[in-house]
Coordinates of C-alpha atoms in Angstrom, one line a residue:
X4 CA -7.4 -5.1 -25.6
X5 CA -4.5 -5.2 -23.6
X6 CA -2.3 -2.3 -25.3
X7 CA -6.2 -0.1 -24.6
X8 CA -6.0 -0.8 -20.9
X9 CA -1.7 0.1 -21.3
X10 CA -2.9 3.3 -22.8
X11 CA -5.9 4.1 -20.4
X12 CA -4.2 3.6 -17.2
X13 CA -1.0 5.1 -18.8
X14 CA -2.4 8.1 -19.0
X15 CA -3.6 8.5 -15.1
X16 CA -0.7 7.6 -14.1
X17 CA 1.7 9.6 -16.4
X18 CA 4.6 7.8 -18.2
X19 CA 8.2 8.4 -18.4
X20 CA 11.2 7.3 -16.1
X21 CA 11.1 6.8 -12.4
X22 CA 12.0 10.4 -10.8
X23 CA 11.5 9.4 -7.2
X24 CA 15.1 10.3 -6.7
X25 CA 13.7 14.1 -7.1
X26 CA 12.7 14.1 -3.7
X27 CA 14.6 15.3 -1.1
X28 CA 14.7 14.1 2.2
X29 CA 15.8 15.0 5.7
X30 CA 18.3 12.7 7.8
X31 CA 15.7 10.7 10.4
X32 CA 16.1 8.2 13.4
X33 CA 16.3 4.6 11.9
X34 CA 13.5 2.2 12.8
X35 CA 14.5 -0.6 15.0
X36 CA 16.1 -3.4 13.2
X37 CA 13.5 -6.3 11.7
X38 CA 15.0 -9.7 14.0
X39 CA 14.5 -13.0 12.4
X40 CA 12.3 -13.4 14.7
X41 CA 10.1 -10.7 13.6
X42 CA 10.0 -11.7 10.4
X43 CA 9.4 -15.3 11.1
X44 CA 6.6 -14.8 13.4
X45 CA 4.8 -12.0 10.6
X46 CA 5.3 -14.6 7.8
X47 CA 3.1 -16.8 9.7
X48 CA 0.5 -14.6 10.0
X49 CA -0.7 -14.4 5.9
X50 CA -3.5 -16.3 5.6
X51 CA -3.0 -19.6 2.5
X52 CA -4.5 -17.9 0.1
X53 CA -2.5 -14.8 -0.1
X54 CA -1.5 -14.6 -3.7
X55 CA 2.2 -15.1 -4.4
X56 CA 2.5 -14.3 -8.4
X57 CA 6.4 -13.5 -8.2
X58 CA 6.9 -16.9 -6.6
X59 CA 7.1 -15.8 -3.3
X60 CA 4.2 -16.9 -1.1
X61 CA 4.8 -14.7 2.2
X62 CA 4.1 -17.9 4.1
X63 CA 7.2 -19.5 2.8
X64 CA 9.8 -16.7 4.3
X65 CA 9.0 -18.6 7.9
X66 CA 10.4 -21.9 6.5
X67 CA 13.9 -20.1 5.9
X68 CA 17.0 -21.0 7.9
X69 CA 17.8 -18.8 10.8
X70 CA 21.1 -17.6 8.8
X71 CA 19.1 -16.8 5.9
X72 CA 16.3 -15.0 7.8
X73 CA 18.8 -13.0 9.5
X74 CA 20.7 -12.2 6.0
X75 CA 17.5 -11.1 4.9
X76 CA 16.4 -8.8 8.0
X77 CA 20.0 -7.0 7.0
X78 CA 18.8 -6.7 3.2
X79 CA 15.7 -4.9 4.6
X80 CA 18.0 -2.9 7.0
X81 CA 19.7 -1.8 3.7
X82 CA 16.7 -1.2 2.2
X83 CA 15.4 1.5 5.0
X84 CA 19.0 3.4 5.0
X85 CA 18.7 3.7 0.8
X86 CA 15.0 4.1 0.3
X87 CA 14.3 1.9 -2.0
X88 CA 14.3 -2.1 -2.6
X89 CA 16.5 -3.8 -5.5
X90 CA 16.0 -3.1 -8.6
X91 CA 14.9 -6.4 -9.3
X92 CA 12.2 -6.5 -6.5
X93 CA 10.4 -2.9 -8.0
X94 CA 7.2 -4.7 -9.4
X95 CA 3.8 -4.4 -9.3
X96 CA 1.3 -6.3 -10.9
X97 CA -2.0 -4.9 -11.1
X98 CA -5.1 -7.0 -11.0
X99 CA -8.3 -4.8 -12.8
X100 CA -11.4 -5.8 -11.0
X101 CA -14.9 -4.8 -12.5
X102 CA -16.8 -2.2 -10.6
X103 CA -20.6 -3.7 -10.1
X104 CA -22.8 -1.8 -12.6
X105 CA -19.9 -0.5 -14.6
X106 CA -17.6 -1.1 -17.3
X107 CA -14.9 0.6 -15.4
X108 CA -12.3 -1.2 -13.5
X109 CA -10.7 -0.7 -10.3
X110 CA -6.9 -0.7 -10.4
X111 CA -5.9 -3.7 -7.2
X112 CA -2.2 -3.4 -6.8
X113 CA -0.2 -6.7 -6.0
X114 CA 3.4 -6.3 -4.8
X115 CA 6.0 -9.1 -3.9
X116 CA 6.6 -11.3 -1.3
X117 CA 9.2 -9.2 0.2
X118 CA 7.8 -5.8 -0.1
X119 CA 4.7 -7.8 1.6
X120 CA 6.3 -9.3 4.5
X121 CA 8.8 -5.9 4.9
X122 CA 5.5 -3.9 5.0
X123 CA 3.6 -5.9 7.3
X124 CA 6.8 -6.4 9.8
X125 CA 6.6 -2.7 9.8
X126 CA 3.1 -1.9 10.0
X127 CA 3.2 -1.5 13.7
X128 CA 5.0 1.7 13.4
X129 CA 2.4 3.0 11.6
X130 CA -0.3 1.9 14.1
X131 CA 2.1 3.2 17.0
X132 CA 2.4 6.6 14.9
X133 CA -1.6 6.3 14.4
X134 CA -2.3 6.7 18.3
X135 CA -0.1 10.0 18.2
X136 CA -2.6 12.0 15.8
X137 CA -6.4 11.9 17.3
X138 CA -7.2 14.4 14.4
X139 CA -6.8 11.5 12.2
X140 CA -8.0 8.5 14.0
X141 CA -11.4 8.3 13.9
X142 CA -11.3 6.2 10.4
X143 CA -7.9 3.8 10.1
X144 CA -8.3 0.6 8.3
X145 CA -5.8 -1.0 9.8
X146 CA -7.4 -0.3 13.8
X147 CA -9.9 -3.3 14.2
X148 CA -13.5 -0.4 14.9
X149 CA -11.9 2.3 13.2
X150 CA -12.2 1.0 9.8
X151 CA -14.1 2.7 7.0
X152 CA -17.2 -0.1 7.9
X153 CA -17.2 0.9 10.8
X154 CA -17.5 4.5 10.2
X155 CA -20.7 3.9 8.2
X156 CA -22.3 1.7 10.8
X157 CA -22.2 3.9 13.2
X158 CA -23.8 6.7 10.5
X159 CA -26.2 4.4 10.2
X160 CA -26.8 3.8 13.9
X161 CA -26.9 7.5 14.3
X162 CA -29.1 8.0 11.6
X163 CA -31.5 5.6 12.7
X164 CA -31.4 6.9 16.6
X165 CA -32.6 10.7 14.7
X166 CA -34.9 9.3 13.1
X167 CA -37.1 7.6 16.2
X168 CA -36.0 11.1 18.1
X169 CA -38.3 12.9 14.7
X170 CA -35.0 15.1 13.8
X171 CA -33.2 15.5 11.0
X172 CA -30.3 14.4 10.0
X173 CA -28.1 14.3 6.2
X174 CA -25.8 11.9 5.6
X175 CA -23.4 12.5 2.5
X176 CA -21.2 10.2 1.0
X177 CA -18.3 11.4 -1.8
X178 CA -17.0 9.1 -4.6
X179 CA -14.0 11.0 -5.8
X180 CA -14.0 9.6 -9.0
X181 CA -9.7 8.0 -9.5
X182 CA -8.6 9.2 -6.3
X183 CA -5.8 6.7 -6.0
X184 CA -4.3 7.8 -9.5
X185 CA -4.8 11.8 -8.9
X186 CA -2.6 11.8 -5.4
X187 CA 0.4 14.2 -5.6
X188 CA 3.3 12.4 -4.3
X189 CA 5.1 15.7 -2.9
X190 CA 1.9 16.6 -1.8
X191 CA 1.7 13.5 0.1
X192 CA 5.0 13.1 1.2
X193 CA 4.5 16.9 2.9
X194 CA 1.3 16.3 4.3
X195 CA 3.3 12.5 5.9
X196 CA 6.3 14.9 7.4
X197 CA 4.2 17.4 8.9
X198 CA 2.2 14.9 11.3
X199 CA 5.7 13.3 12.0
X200 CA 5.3 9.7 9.9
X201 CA 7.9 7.4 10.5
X202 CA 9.8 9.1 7.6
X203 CA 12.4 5.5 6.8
X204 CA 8.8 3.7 6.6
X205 CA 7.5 6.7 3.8
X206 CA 10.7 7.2 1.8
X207 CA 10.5 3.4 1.0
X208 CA 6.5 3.4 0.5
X209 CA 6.7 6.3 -1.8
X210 CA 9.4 4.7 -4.0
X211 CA 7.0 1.3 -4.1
X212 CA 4.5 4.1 -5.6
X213 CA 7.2 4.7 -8.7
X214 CA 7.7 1.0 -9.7
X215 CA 7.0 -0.5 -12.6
X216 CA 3.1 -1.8 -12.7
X217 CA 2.8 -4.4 -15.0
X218 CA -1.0 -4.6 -16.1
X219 CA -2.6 -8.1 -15.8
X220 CA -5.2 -8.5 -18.3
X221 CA -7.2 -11.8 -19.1
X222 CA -6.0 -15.1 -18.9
X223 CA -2.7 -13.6 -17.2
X224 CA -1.4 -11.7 -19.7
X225 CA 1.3 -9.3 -18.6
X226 CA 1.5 -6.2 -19.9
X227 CA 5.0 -4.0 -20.3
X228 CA 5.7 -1.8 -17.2
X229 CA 4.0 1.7 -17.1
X230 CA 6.3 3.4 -14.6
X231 CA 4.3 6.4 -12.9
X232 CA 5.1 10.0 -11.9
X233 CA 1.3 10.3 -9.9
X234 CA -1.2 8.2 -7.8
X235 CA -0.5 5.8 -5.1
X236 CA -1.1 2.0 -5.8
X237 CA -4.5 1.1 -4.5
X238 CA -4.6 -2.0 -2.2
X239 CA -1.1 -1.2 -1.3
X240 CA -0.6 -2.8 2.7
X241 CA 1.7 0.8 3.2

């Protein structure tokens, strides 16, 4: 059962070794650097039951010395100037949960502690960069009433409003059937540099993209690493 879901998901994702060194990228500003204060302050903000699989319970990163937070907001300051985390950081485990009505599964990627507390300390830049492109702001699931939810709900409310009015009015709704697995990396990455991302912030979310994702099946069973070459992890915070 477990070597069937390997195969499956293998084969949306694509196997083979991790290319992500295949893109090229452009020299870019530097963010400003994580202070241990920062990262102290975000570690507090993940709520108990956050899921900490590697050992690594985001929570715990605010219990750290002051010396070893700051050691730690100069391994992240490494991390922006190469790309990429450690090679012994680069996993994701990935959690299927059952669609309702369907014997498919959705593919729930869970990274580690640190990728989770780097990527929340940073997600700021992205809500900063957010404000900056109206022509992409009316959905954004990390904006408290711009998320998807809150999208549909005011369909809804607009809907309803045509209806007392007696005028019509469609509403259309697409399920792009694996849309997380069938996202072109280049693609993505262009489409990021031509509305001016934070590029240190992409280079090191598009390399999470490329880990290993180790497949947790029933009763925890972890399968072997499928390493990808397409797709974007679903549930990923970046």
């Amino acid at each position: 059962m477990l070597q069937a879901q390997v195969d499956k998901w293998g084969k949306y994702w694509g196997e083979g070794q991790d290319d992500t060194d295949e893109l090229t990228w452009e020299a870019s500003a530097m963010p400003p650097k994580l202070s241990l204060e920062d990262l102290r302050k975000v570690s507090r903000t993940f709520p108990q039951h956050t899921s900490a699989r590697d050992g690594w319970h985001p929570r715990v990163f605010s219990k750290l010395s002051d010396e070893a937070l700051a050691a730690l907001s100069d391994v992240f300051t490494v991390i922006e100037h190469l790309g990429d985390f450690p090679p012994s950081l680069r996993e994701v485990f990935v959690k299927l949960i059952p669609k309702p009505g369907s014997r498919d599964t959705r593919p729930i990627g869970l990274h580690k502690g640190f990728f989770r507390l780097w990527s929340r300390a940073r997600a700021q830049l992205v809500r900063d960069w957010v404000q900056t492109v109206p022509a992409f702001g009316a959905v954004v699931n990390m904006l408290p009433g711009r998320c998807t939810s809150d999208a549909v709900w005011r369909t809804q409310v607009l809907n309803e409003a045509h209806g007392e009015d007696h005028l019509h009015s469609a509403e259309v709704l697409w399920d792009i059937a694996k849309c997380s697995e069938n996202v072109l990396q280049r693609k993505l990455k262009s489409q990021a540099e031509a509305q001016h991302y934070p590029l240190p912030i992409l280079r090191v979310s598009l390399s999470s993209y490329r880990w290993g994702r180790h497949i947790l099946f029933v009763h925890d069973m972890i399968a072997p690493p499928i390493f990808p070459k397409a797709g974007i992890v679903a549930g990923s915070s970046m």
